[in-house]
mmCIF file of C-alpha atoms in Angstrom:
data_model
loop_
_atom_site.group_PDB
_atom_site.id
_atom_site.type_symbol
_atom_site.label_atom_id
_atom_site.label_comp_id
_atom_site.label_asym_id
_atom_site.label_seq_id
_atom_site.Cartn_x
_atom_site.Cartn_y
_atom_site.Cartn_z
ATOM 1 C CA MET A 3 -45.063 -44.214 59.120
ATOM 2 C CA THR A 4 -44.616 -46.400 56.053
ATOM 3 C CA LYS A 5 -47.294 -48.809 54.810
ATOM 4 C CA GLU A 6 -45.203 -51.729 56.074
ATOM 5 C CA GLU A 7 -44.930 -50.142 59.539
ATOM 6 C CA ALA A 8 -48.678 -49.423 59.573
ATOM 7 C CA VAL A 9 -49.504 -53.065 58.710
ATOM 8 C CA GLY A 10 -47.084 -54.115 61.439
ATOM 9 C CA THR A 11 -48.969 -51.890 63.876
ATOM 10 C CA VAL A 12 -52.265 -53.624 62.952
ATOM 11 C CA ALA A 13 -50.579 -56.998 63.531
ATOM 12 C CA SER A 14 -48.973 -56.053 66.851
ATOM 13 C CA LEU A 15 -52.270 -54.660 68.197
ATOM 14 C CA GLY A 16 -53.967 -57.919 67.320
ATOM 15 C CA ILE A 17 -56.842 -56.246 65.505
ATOM 16 C CA ARG A 18 -59.225 -58.905 64.157
ATOM 17 C CA GLU A 19 -61.866 -59.161 61.522
ATOM 18 C CA LEU A 20 -65.154 -59.139 63.425
ATOM 19 C CA GLY A 21 -68.426 -60.867 62.482
ATOM 20 C CA VAL A 22 -68.609 -64.283 60.827
ATOM 21 C CA TYR A 23 -65.119 -64.267 59.319
ATOM 22 C CA ASN A 24 -63.178 -63.972 62.546
ATOM 23 C CA GLY A 25 -59.410 -63.872 62.144
ATOM 24 C CA SER A 26 -56.285 -61.665 62.085
ATOM 25 C CA LEU A 27 -56.885 -58.547 60.010
ATOM 26 C CA ALA A 28 -53.200 -58.214 59.087
ATOM 27 C CA ASP A 29 -53.111 -61.859 57.900
ATOM 28 C CA SER A 30 -56.194 -61.284 55.729
ATOM 29 C CA TRP A 31 -54.311 -58.524 53.922
ATOM 30 C CA LYS A 32 -51.325 -60.681 52.944
ATOM 31 C CA PRO A 33 -52.684 -61.668 49.512
ATOM 32 C CA PHE A 34 -53.100 -58.001 48.643
ATOM 33 C CA LEU A 35 -49.680 -56.895 49.904
ATOM 34 C CA SER A 36 -47.484 -59.716 48.641
ATOM 35 C CA GLY A 37 -45.886 -59.938 45.195
ATOM 36 C CA ASP A 38 -44.690 -57.388 42.680
ATOM 37 C CA ASP A 39 -46.776 -54.282 42.294
ATOM 38 C CA SER A 40 -46.916 -54.832 38.552
ATOM 39 C CA GLU A 41 -48.618 -58.208 39.100
ATOM 40 C CA LYS A 42 -51.306 -56.969 41.468
ATOM 41 C CA LEU A 43 -54.921 -56.604 40.304
ATOM 42 C CA PRO A 44 -56.859 -53.457 41.183
ATOM 43 C CA VAL A 45 -58.355 -53.792 44.668
ATOM 44 C CA LYS A 46 -61.790 -52.713 45.786
ATOM 45 C CA LEU A 47 -62.551 -52.240 49.515
ATOM 46 C CA VAL A 48 -66.025 -53.010 50.838
ATOM 47 C CA ALA A 49 -67.315 -52.470 54.397
ATOM 48 C CA ALA A 50 -70.652 -53.974 55.325
ATOM 49 C CA LEU A 51 -72.613 -56.158 57.762
ATOM 50 C CA ASN A 52 -72.382 -59.855 57.076
ATOM 51 C CA ASN A 53 -75.013 -61.040 54.589
ATOM 52 C CA ASN A 54 -76.576 -63.429 57.126
ATOM 53 C CA ASP A 55 -77.108 -60.666 59.723
ATOM 54 C CA SER A 56 -80.901 -60.346 59.885
ATOM 55 C CA GLU A 57 -80.793 -58.685 63.332
ATOM 56 C CA LYS A 58 -78.526 -55.800 62.159
ATOM 57 C CA VAL A 59 -77.730 -54.933 65.753
ATOM 58 C CA LEU A 60 -74.092 -54.169 64.778
ATOM 59 C CA LEU A 61 -75.310 -51.324 62.602
ATOM 60 C CA GLU A 62 -75.241 -49.375 65.885
ATOM 61 C CA VAL A 63 -71.473 -49.117 65.404
ATOM 62 C CA VAL A 64 -72.104 -46.940 62.337
ATOM 63 C CA ARG A 65 -74.836 -44.925 64.024
ATOM 64 C CA SER A 66 -72.796 -44.203 67.134
ATOM 65 C CA SER A 67 -69.351 -43.876 65.574
ATOM 66 C CA PRO A 68 -69.718 -43.086 61.840
ATOM 67 C CA GLU A 69 -66.426 -41.196 61.648
ATOM 68 C CA LYS A 70 -64.555 -44.197 62.999
ATOM 69 C CA VAL A 71 -66.073 -46.508 60.377
ATOM 70 C CA LEU A 72 -65.221 -44.080 57.561
ATOM 71 C CA ASP A 73 -61.705 -43.369 58.934
ATOM 72 C CA GLY A 74 -61.020 -47.097 59.208
ATOM 73 C CA MET A 75 -62.152 -47.603 55.622
ATOM 74 C CA GLU A 76 -59.847 -44.781 54.499
ATOM 75 C CA ILE A 77 -56.869 -46.291 56.361
ATOM 76 C CA ALA A 78 -57.511 -49.760 54.943
ATOM 77 C CA GLY A 79 -58.026 -48.348 51.444
ATOM 78 C CA TYR A 80 -54.709 -46.522 51.650
ATOM 79 C CA LEU A 81 -52.755 -49.527 52.933
ATOM 80 C CA LEU A 82 -54.209 -51.879 50.305
ATOM 81 C CA GLY A 83 -54.054 -49.382 47.478
ATOM 82 C CA ALA A 84 -57.789 -49.689 46.859
ATOM 83 C CA GLU A 85 -59.023 -48.069 43.663
ATOM 84 C CA GLU A 86 -62.575 -47.896 45.072
ATOM 85 C CA MET A 87 -64.134 -47.921 48.513
ATOM 86 C CA ILE A 88 -67.804 -48.837 49.082
ATOM 87 C CA LEU A 89 -69.821 -48.745 52.318
ATOM 88 C CA TYR A 90 -72.867 -50.993 52.264
ATOM 89 C CA LEU A 91 -75.793 -49.980 54.482
ATOM 90 C CA PRO A 92 -79.065 -51.921 54.783
ATOM 91 C CA GLU A 93 -81.644 -51.100 52.138
ATOM 92 C CA ALA A 94 -83.958 -49.407 54.588
ATOM 93 C CA GLU A 95 -81.245 -47.083 55.952
ATOM 94 C CA THR A 96 -81.679 -44.337 53.380
ATOM 95 C CA ALA A 97 -81.702 -41.631 56.081
ATOM 96 C CA LEU A 98 -78.371 -42.880 57.492
ATOM 97 C CA LYS A 99 -76.906 -42.866 54.000
ATOM 98 C CA ALA A 100 -77.985 -39.234 53.484
ATOM 99 C CA GLU A 101 -76.464 -38.331 56.858
ATOM 100 C CA LEU A 102 -73.033 -39.860 56.007
ATOM 101 C CA GLU A 103 -72.838 -39.133 52.321
ATOM 102 C CA ALA A 104 -70.910 -35.866 52.458
ATOM 103 C CA SER A 105 -68.380 -37.103 54.943
ATOM 104 C CA ALA A 106 -67.935 -40.345 52.970
ATOM 105 C CA ALA A 107 -67.473 -38.440 49.692
ATOM 106 C CA ASP A 108 -64.709 -36.342 51.246
ATOM 107 C CA ARG A 109 -62.812 -39.643 51.802
ATOM 108 C CA GLY A 110 -63.594 -41.072 48.361
ATOM 109 C CA ILE A 111 -66.133 -43.560 49.760
ATOM 110 C CA ARG A 112 -69.326 -44.457 47.952
ATOM 111 C CA ILE A 113 -72.373 -45.494 49.955
ATOM 112 C CA VAL A 114 -74.849 -48.160 48.701
ATOM 113 C CA ASN A 115 -78.189 -49.116 50.231
ATOM 114 C CA ASP A 116 -78.389 -52.901 49.852
ATOM 115 C CA ASP A 117 -78.930 -55.787 52.322
ATOM 116 C CA PHE A 118 -76.730 -58.099 50.260
ATOM 117 C CA VAL A 119 -73.083 -57.928 49.169
ATOM 118 C CA ASP A 120 -72.675 -60.101 46.089
ATOM 119 C CA ARG A 121 -69.300 -61.747 46.713
ATOM 120 C CA ARG A 122 -69.178 -62.858 43.057
ATOM 121 C CA CYS A 123 -68.926 -59.231 42.033
ATOM 122 C CA PHE A 124 -66.185 -58.561 44.625
ATOM 123 C CA GLU A 125 -64.166 -61.749 44.249
ATOM 124 C CA GLY A 126 -60.543 -60.987 45.055
ATOM 125 C CA CYS A 127 -61.499 -57.781 46.855
ATOM 126 C CA ALA A 128 -61.138 -56.801 50.501
ATOM 127 C CA ILE A 129 -64.501 -57.161 52.293
ATOM 128 C CA HIS A 130 -64.514 -56.058 55.945
ATOM 129 C CA HIS A 131 -67.162 -55.883 58.640
ATOM 130 C CA ILE A 132 -68.078 -52.315 59.558
ATOM 131 C CA ALA A 133 -67.055 -53.046 63.164
ATOM 132 C CA THR A 134 -63.616 -54.056 61.861
ATOM 133 C CA THR A 135 -63.030 -50.676 60.196
ATOM 134 C CA ALA A 136 -64.082 -48.911 63.426
ATOM 135 C CA ALA A 137 -61.540 -50.980 65.301
ATOM 136 C CA LEU A 138 -58.895 -50.115 62.747
ATOM 137 C CA ALA A 139 -59.513 -46.409 63.296
ATOM 138 C CA ASP A 140 -59.234 -46.931 67.060
ATOM 139 C CA GLY A 141 -55.927 -48.709 66.518
ATOM 140 C CA PHE A 142 -54.327 -45.689 64.824
ATOM 141 C CA ALA A 143 -55.957 -43.253 67.297
ATOM 142 C CA GLY A 144 -54.335 -45.135 70.232
ATOM 143 C CA SER A 145 -57.703 -46.131 71.699
ATOM 144 C CA TYR A 146 -58.063 -49.714 70.529
ATOM 145 C CA ALA A 147 -59.474 -52.048 73.202
ATOM 146 C CA PRO A 148 -59.533 -55.783 72.278
ATOM 147 C CA GLY A 149 -62.959 -57.380 72.579
ATOM 148 C CA VAL A 150 -66.239 -58.102 70.835
ATOM 149 C CA TYR A 151 -69.637 -56.519 70.572
ATOM 150 C CA ALA A 152 -72.671 -58.262 72.118
ATOM 151 C CA ALA A 153 -76.372 -57.606 72.756
ATOM 152 C CA VAL A 154 -78.561 -59.980 74.722
ATOM 153 C CA ARG A 155 -82.011 -60.991 73.426
ATOM 154 C CA LYS A 156 -84.548 -62.277 75.989
ATOM 155 C CA ASN A 157 -88.272 -62.828 75.501
ATOM 156 C CA GLY A 158 -88.131 -61.362 72.041
ATOM 157 C CA VAL A 159 -86.487 -58.097 73.115
ATOM 158 C CA THR A 160 -82.908 -57.241 72.179
ATOM 159 C CA GLY A 161 -80.951 -55.195 74.686
ATOM 160 C CA GLU A 162 -78.262 -52.559 74.249
ATOM 161 C CA LEU A 163 -75.150 -53.340 72.177
ATOM 162 C CA LYS A 164 -72.044 -53.282 74.407
ATOM 163 C CA LYS A 165 -68.320 -53.786 73.923
ATOM 164 C CA ILE A 166 -67.235 -56.902 75.820
ATOM 165 C CA PRO A 167 -63.568 -57.442 76.745
ATOM 166 C CA TYR A 168 -61.901 -60.807 76.147
ATOM 167 C CA GLY A 169 -62.015 -63.109 79.140
ATOM 168 C CA THR A 170 -65.669 -62.298 79.975
ATOM 169 C CA LYS A 171 -67.899 -65.318 80.714
ATOM 170 C CA VAL A 172 -71.151 -65.703 78.803
ATOM 171 C CA SER A 173 -72.992 -65.883 82.175
ATOM 172 C CA ASP A 174 -71.660 -62.436 83.074
ATOM 173 C CA ILE A 175 -72.979 -61.018 79.797
ATOM 174 C CA ILE A 176 -76.423 -62.622 80.130
ATOM 175 C CA GLY A 177 -76.896 -62.051 83.835
ATOM 176 C CA THR A 178 -79.300 -64.951 84.310
ATOM 177 C CA GLU A 179 -79.008 -68.005 86.509
ATOM 178 C CA GLN A 180 -78.302 -71.243 84.627
ATOM 179 C CA GLY A 181 -81.421 -72.979 86.013
ATOM 180 C CA GLU A 182 -83.640 -70.589 84.102
ATOM 181 C CA ILE A 183 -81.991 -71.320 80.730
ATOM 182 C CA LYS A 184 -82.583 -74.128 78.281
ATOM 183 C CA ALA A 185 -80.329 -72.967 75.426
ATOM 184 C CA VAL A 186 -78.227 -70.071 74.256
ATOM 185 C CA GLN A 187 -77.715 -68.902 70.689
ATOM 186 C CA ILE A 188 -74.522 -66.875 70.103
ATOM 187 C CA GLY A 189 -74.382 -65.455 66.596
ATOM 188 C CA SER A 190 -75.696 -68.264 64.431
ATOM 189 C CA ARG A 191 -74.582 -71.119 66.680
ATOM 190 C CA LEU A 192 -76.656 -72.923 69.325
ATOM 191 C CA TYR A 193 -75.397 -74.117 72.721
ATOM 192 C CA ASP A 194 -77.024 -75.757 75.721
ATOM 193 C CA ALA A 195 -76.999 -74.130 79.124
ATOM 194 C CA SER A 196 -73.381 -75.200 79.764
ATOM 195 C CA ALA A 197 -72.387 -72.366 77.399
ATOM 196 C CA LEU A 198 -72.795 -70.004 80.360
ATOM 197 C CA GLU A 199 -69.364 -71.125 81.571
ATOM 198 C CA LEU A 200 -67.639 -70.327 78.250
ATOM 199 C CA GLU A 201 -65.222 -67.418 78.122
ATOM 200 C CA ILE A 202 -65.211 -65.025 75.230
ATOM 201 C CA ASP A 203 -61.742 -64.974 73.633
ATOM 202 C CA GLU A 204 -60.315 -63.727 70.327
ATOM 203 C CA ASN A 205 -61.336 -66.960 68.553
ATOM 204 C CA PHE A 206 -64.901 -67.116 69.867
ATOM 205 C CA PRO A 207 -67.466 -67.137 66.993
ATOM 206 C CA MET A 208 -69.663 -64.157 67.928
ATOM 207 C CA GLY A 209 -71.120 -63.724 64.470
ATOM 208 C CA ASN A 210 -73.735 -60.937 64.517
ATOM 209 C CA GLY A 211 -73.091 -60.242 68.200
ATOM 210 C CA VAL A 212 -76.593 -61.254 69.367
ATOM 211 C CA ILE A 213 -76.845 -63.685 72.302
ATOM 212 C CA THR A 214 -80.346 -65.127 72.390
ATOM 213 C CA VAL A 215 -81.567 -66.830 75.577
ATOM 214 C CA PHE A 216 -84.151 -69.651 75.452
ATOM 215 C CA ASP A 217 -86.115 -70.924 78.438
ATOM 216 C CA LYS A 218 -88.005 -74.188 78.915
ATOM 217 C CA THR A 219 -90.981 -72.909 76.858
ATOM 218 C CA ALA A 220 -88.977 -72.996 73.609
ATOM 219 C CA CYS A 221 -89.102 -75.923 71.174
ATOM 220 C CA MET A 222 -85.626 -76.013 69.627
ATOM 221 C CA ILE A 223 -86.831 -77.807 66.493
ATOM 222 C CA GLU A 224 -89.463 -75.113 65.818
ATOM 223 C CA GLU A 225 -86.760 -72.463 66.414
ATOM 224 C CA ALA A 226 -84.517 -74.218 63.884
ATOM 225 C CA GLU A 227 -87.274 -74.226 61.305
ATOM 226 C CA LYS A 228 -87.824 -70.490 61.724
ATOM 227 C CA ARG A 229 -84.119 -69.774 61.236
ATOM 228 C CA LEU A 230 -83.870 -71.977 58.130
ATOM 229 C CA TYR A 231 -86.840 -70.079 56.658
ATOM 230 C CA GLU A 232 -85.183 -66.720 57.499
ATOM 231 C CA SER A 233 -81.942 -67.815 55.780
ATOM 232 C CA ARG A 234 -83.891 -68.891 52.712
ATOM 233 C CA LYS A 235 -85.566 -65.466 52.492
ATOM 234 C CA MET A 236 -82.208 -63.661 52.687
ATOM 235 C CA GLY A 237 -80.442 -65.800 50.051
ATOM 236 C CA CYS A 238 -79.886 -64.523 46.513
ATOM 237 C CA GLY A 239 -80.595 -67.920 44.922
ATOM 238 C CA LYS A 240 -77.355 -68.018 42.887
ATOM 239 C CA CYS A 241 -75.561 -70.690 44.929
ATOM 240 C CA THR A 242 -77.263 -73.939 44.087
ATOM 241 C CA PHE A 243 -76.311 -75.677 47.307
ATOM 242 C CA CYS A 244 -77.459 -72.781 49.463
ATOM 243 C CA ARG A 245 -80.774 -72.510 47.610
ATOM 244 C CA GLU A 246 -81.555 -76.211 47.429
ATOM 245 C CA GLY A 247 -79.848 -77.234 50.642
ATOM 246 C CA LEU A 248 -81.697 -74.755 52.841
ATOM 247 C CA LEU A 249 -84.949 -75.655 51.061
ATOM 248 C CA GLN A 250 -84.445 -79.349 51.835
ATOM 249 C CA LEU A 251 -83.460 -78.708 55.445
ATOM 250 C CA GLN A 252 -86.462 -76.463 56.116
ATOM 251 C CA SER A 253 -88.808 -78.952 54.396
ATOM 252 C CA PHE A 254 -87.557 -81.842 56.575
ATOM 253 C CA VAL A 255 -87.633 -79.846 59.795
ATOM 254 C CA LYS A 256 -91.103 -78.431 59.056
ATOM 255 C CA ASP A 257 -92.378 -81.978 58.484
ATOM 256 C CA ILE A 258 -90.965 -82.955 61.931
ATOM 257 C CA THR A 259 -92.811 -80.044 63.610
ATOM 258 C CA LYS A 260 -96.023 -81.091 61.821
ATOM 259 C CA GLY A 261 -95.882 -84.653 63.109
ATOM 260 C CA LYS A 262 -94.786 -86.064 59.714
ATOM 261 C CA GLY A 263 -91.096 -86.577 60.545
ATOM 262 C CA LYS A 264 -89.247 -89.817 59.798
ATOM 263 C CA ASN A 265 -86.119 -91.273 61.371
ATOM 264 C CA GLU A 266 -84.386 -91.318 57.978
ATOM 265 C CA TYR A 267 -84.516 -87.495 57.930
ATOM 266 C CA LEU A 268 -81.882 -87.272 60.662
ATOM 267 C CA PRO A 269 -78.832 -88.481 58.747
ATOM 268 C CA LEU A 270 -79.862 -86.254 55.803
ATOM 269 C CA LEU A 271 -80.110 -83.254 58.098
ATOM 270 C CA HIS A 272 -76.602 -83.965 59.405
ATOM 271 C CA GLU A 273 -75.147 -84.530 55.943
ATOM 272 C CA ILE A 274 -76.629 -81.406 54.266
ATOM 273 C CA GLY A 275 -76.022 -79.198 57.333
ATOM 274 C CA GLU A 276 -72.374 -80.194 57.536
ATOM 275 C CA ALA A 277 -71.741 -79.678 53.796
ATOM 276 C CA LEU A 278 -73.356 -76.186 53.498
ATOM 277 C CA PRO A 279 -70.400 -74.173 54.958
ATOM 278 C CA TYR A 280 -68.056 -75.597 52.326
ATOM 279 C CA SER A 281 -70.391 -75.407 49.335
ATOM 280 C CA THR A 282 -71.618 -71.826 49.394
ATOM 281 C CA MET A 283 -70.024 -68.412 48.765
ATOM 282 C CA CYS A 284 -71.367 -66.164 51.489
ATOM 283 C CA SER A 285 -72.333 -66.181 55.148
ATOM 284 C CA ILE A 286 -76.013 -66.928 54.428
ATOM 285 C CA GLY A 287 -75.264 -70.474 53.231
ATOM 286 C CA GLN A 288 -72.118 -70.871 55.320
ATOM 287 C CA THR A 289 -73.987 -70.286 58.608
ATOM 288 C CA GLY A 290 -77.540 -71.130 57.547
ATOM 289 C CA ALA A 291 -77.466 -74.589 59.127
ATOM 290 C CA ASP A 292 -75.511 -73.666 62.260
ATOM 291 C CA PHE A 293 -78.541 -73.530 64.559
ATOM 292 C CA LEU A 294 -79.984 -76.711 63.096
ATOM 293 C CA THR A 295 -76.725 -78.688 63.619
ATOM 294 C CA GLY A 296 -76.683 -77.408 67.211
ATOM 295 C CA THR A 297 -80.187 -78.856 67.825
ATOM 296 C CA LEU A 298 -79.140 -82.205 66.325
ATOM 297 C CA THR A 299 -76.127 -82.558 68.597
ATOM 298 C CA ARG A 300 -77.393 -80.905 71.782
ATOM 299 C CA PHE A 301 -81.181 -81.564 71.710
ATOM 300 C CA GLU A 302 -81.372 -84.978 70.111
ATOM 301 C CA SER A 303 -84.085 -86.045 72.558
ATOM 302 C CA GLU A 304 -86.460 -83.463 71.097
ATOM 303 C CA TYR A 305 -86.151 -85.126 67.700
ATOM 304 C CA ASP A 306 -86.940 -88.470 69.278
ATOM 305 C CA GLY A 307 -89.946 -86.911 70.973
ATOM 306 C CA HIS A 308 -91.320 -85.369 67.793
ATOM 307 C CA ILE A 309 -90.638 -88.303 65.460
ATOM 308 C CA ARG A 310 -91.106 -91.422 67.618
ATOM 309 C CA LYS A 311 -93.225 -90.315 70.552
ATOM 310 C CA LYS A 312 -95.252 -87.735 68.618
ATOM 311 C CA ALA A 313 -94.835 -85.164 71.387
ATOM 312 C CA CYS A 314 -93.373 -81.706 71.737
ATOM 313 C CA VAL A 315 -91.993 -81.337 75.276
ATOM 314 C CA ALA A 316 -92.439 -77.545 75.118
ATOM 315 C CA GLU A 317 -96.027 -77.929 73.850
ATOM 316 C CA VAL A 318 -95.196 -75.449 71.048
ATOM 317 C CA CYS A 319 -95.702 -77.553 67.897
ATOM 318 C CA THR A 320 -99.464 -77.545 67.376
ATOM 319 C CA ALA A 321 -99.505 -80.927 65.615
ATOM 320 C CA PHE A 322 -98.981 -82.517 69.059
ATOM 321 C CA VAL A 323 -101.316 -80.282 70.991
ATOM 322 C CA THR A 324 -105.072 -80.332 71.525
ATOM 323 C CA ILE A 325 -107.088 -77.287 72.575
ATOM 324 C CA TYR A 326 -110.302 -78.049 74.420
ATOM 325 C CA ILE A 327 -112.847 -76.357 76.664
ATOM 326 C CA ASP A 328 -113.070 -77.616 80.227
ATOM 327 C CA PRO A 329 -116.795 -78.284 80.822
ATOM 328 C CA GLU A 330 -116.389 -77.738 84.586
ATOM 329 C CA LEU A 331 -115.049 -74.167 84.068
ATOM 330 C CA CYS A 332 -116.952 -72.944 81.033
ATOM 331 C CA THR A 333 -119.634 -70.305 81.821
ATOM 332 C CA GLY A 334 -121.015 -70.099 78.299
ATOM 333 C CA CYS A 335 -120.079 -66.447 77.872
ATOM 334 C CA GLY A 336 -119.303 -66.719 74.133
ATOM 335 C CA GLU A 337 -116.037 -64.747 74.185
ATOM 336 C CA CYS A 338 -114.092 -67.632 72.618
ATOM 337 C CA MET A 339 -116.635 -67.908 69.798
ATOM 338 C CA ASP A 340 -116.291 -64.235 68.988
ATOM 339 C CA VAL A 341 -112.495 -64.346 68.566
ATOM 340 C CA CYS A 342 -112.216 -67.656 66.686
ATOM 341 C CA PRO A 343 -111.054 -66.840 63.151
ATOM 342 C CA GLU A 344 -112.152 -70.236 61.815
ATOM 343 C CA ASP A 345 -115.645 -70.095 63.399
ATOM 344 C CA CYS A 346 -115.025 -73.597 64.758
ATOM 345 C CA ILE A 347 -116.432 -73.162 68.289
ATOM 346 C CA GLU A 348 -120.001 -74.172 68.849
ATOM 347 C CA GLY A 349 -122.143 -72.873 71.747
ATOM 348 C CA LYS A 350 -124.726 -70.449 72.968
ATOM 349 C CA SER A 351 -125.237 -68.356 76.098
ATOM 350 C CA GLY A 352 -125.281 -70.461 79.265
ATOM 351 C CA PHE A 353 -124.196 -73.638 77.451
ATOM 352 C CA ILE A 354 -120.786 -75.354 77.529
ATOM 353 C CA HIS A 355 -118.953 -74.459 74.313
ATOM 354 C CA MET A 356 -117.264 -77.091 72.180
ATOM 355 C CA ILE A 357 -114.282 -76.897 69.724
ATOM 356 C CA ASP A 358 -114.353 -78.693 66.371
ATOM 357 C CA ASN A 359 -110.788 -79.952 66.280
ATOM 358 C CA LEU A 360 -110.963 -80.772 62.532
ATOM 359 C CA ASP A 361 -111.179 -77.099 61.727
ATOM 360 C CA CYS A 362 -109.190 -75.683 64.653
ATOM 361 C CA THR A 363 -105.849 -74.191 63.636
ATOM 362 C CA LYS A 364 -104.749 -73.957 67.275
ATOM 363 C CA CYS A 365 -104.007 -70.263 67.034
ATOM 364 C CA GLY A 366 -104.659 -69.901 70.771
ATOM 365 C CA LYS A 367 -106.825 -66.728 70.577
ATOM 366 C CA CYS A 368 -109.584 -68.522 72.496
ATOM 367 C CA ILE A 369 -107.160 -69.318 75.308
ATOM 368 C CA GLU A 370 -106.062 -65.685 75.600
ATOM 369 C CA VAL A 371 -109.617 -64.315 75.787
ATOM 370 C CA CYS A 372 -111.133 -66.779 78.279
ATOM 371 C CA GLU A 373 -111.196 -65.108 81.722
ATOM 372 C CA GLU A 374 -112.309 -68.319 83.404
ATOM 373 C CA GLY A 375 -109.279 -70.281 82.158
ATOM 374 C CA ALA A 376 -111.715 -72.829 80.683
ATOM 375 C CA VAL A 377 -109.954 -73.075 77.291
ATOM 376 C CA LYS A 378 -106.914 -75.276 77.789
ATOM 377 C CA LYS A 379 -104.040 -76.687 75.749
ATOM 378 C CA THR A 380 -102.504 -80.093 76.356
ATOM 379 C CA ALA A 381 -100.032 -82.369 74.704
ATOM 380 C CA GLY A 382 -101.408 -85.282 76.764
ATOM 381 C CA ARG A 383 -104.700 -86.969 77.236
ATOM 382 C CA VAL A 384 -107.923 -84.956 76.801
ATOM 383 C CA PRO A 385 -110.572 -85.508 79.469
ATOM 384 C CA LYS A 386 -114.099 -86.593 78.608
ATOM 385 C CA LEU A 387 -115.998 -83.783 76.930
ATOM 386 C CA PRO A 388 -119.689 -83.218 76.003
ATOM 387 C CA ASP A 389 -120.702 -84.378 72.543
ATOM 388 C CA ARG A 390 -123.694 -82.076 72.354
ATOM 389 C CA LEU A 391 -124.664 -78.689 73.760
ATOM 390 C CA THR A 392 -125.078 -79.016 77.515
ATOM 391 C CA LYS A 393 -126.086 -76.366 80.042
ATOM 392 C CA CYS A 394 -123.221 -75.067 82.165
ATOM 393 C CA GLY A 395 -122.930 -77.017 85.397
ATOM 394 C CA LYS A 396 -124.985 -79.942 84.128
ATOM 395 C CA PHE A 397 -122.252 -82.041 82.442
ATOM 396 C CA LYS A 398 -121.294 -85.261 84.181
ATOM 397 C CA LYS A 399 -118.117 -87.101 83.197
ATOM 398 C CA ARG A 400 -119.708 -90.456 83.979
#
């Protein structure tokens, strides 16, 4: 089989680049294969996770099928005439590197432990997702099955990574009734519950392959702030718009969760969020605002609640929440006083305890430890409480 025939096989099988940069693999090779050989620059081939992949669930492809990943790199390197082949593994995966090093060396592949692929250093080079090279190996072994990888994350726990065929509905992957779901994050993008009816096809943006399910207890603005902060931590700082843009976005969104938001923030969030994908070099900046823009378009009412009504519907943002001790339920046991890290609960045995809300950080430890359910959290009106130490059972609201 000639190189031209091999590239034609890749095209006819419909093998695609997986991860953030979804598209035809054969088409992505055209710049490297066109033109006179004398005019071509030396090509380097890199296989890695996307820079924005903090979950690293797709690393399971390397763990479970290392030979496929390496074989696929070798095939791509041969077809592109690569002078060097480099496999990037996360910085912490030193043991995995040691396990694969001999096999990689036999193929002329160098392994690097680094969480970040500097696209400036590899400008004009072929950079593929590790799942793409595994698919390429399957293609030439006659076992290629079109589809994507996905793992479902519920209640903070990520499930098993599975290969999902095209045509599968999101609801079939998640396995949860729509009424229990508030939002769904697929890769870096956020959808409302209607996403359950979407079908996964070859153009669907799966990103890192993680499908995160949110129920009614989640505040989407607080979730956006956490993801912006995570993107900032991963960034290298060299792209000005990524560095400054993500900083501005996180600052605005954090203000909103702290009850300091302003209506004029919203157009700025839209403007910066929409510009980031076109103003940065790698997937960290290009996808860093995806979740945020999803909240702006699909959960606009939550911004209105936080900014205008000063309320968090999920009662997550502590700026809009008050923690108090119900005088009718408190037994004066002292458990809440013992766990309070700020020492802001006053009381003694047999007396109704009181929280000093000026010092309270609303960490919630007192709520967790109270067996009587006397320590409560509310985003609404607080009932009348004692203003001095009062014996349990003796407090009268009027």
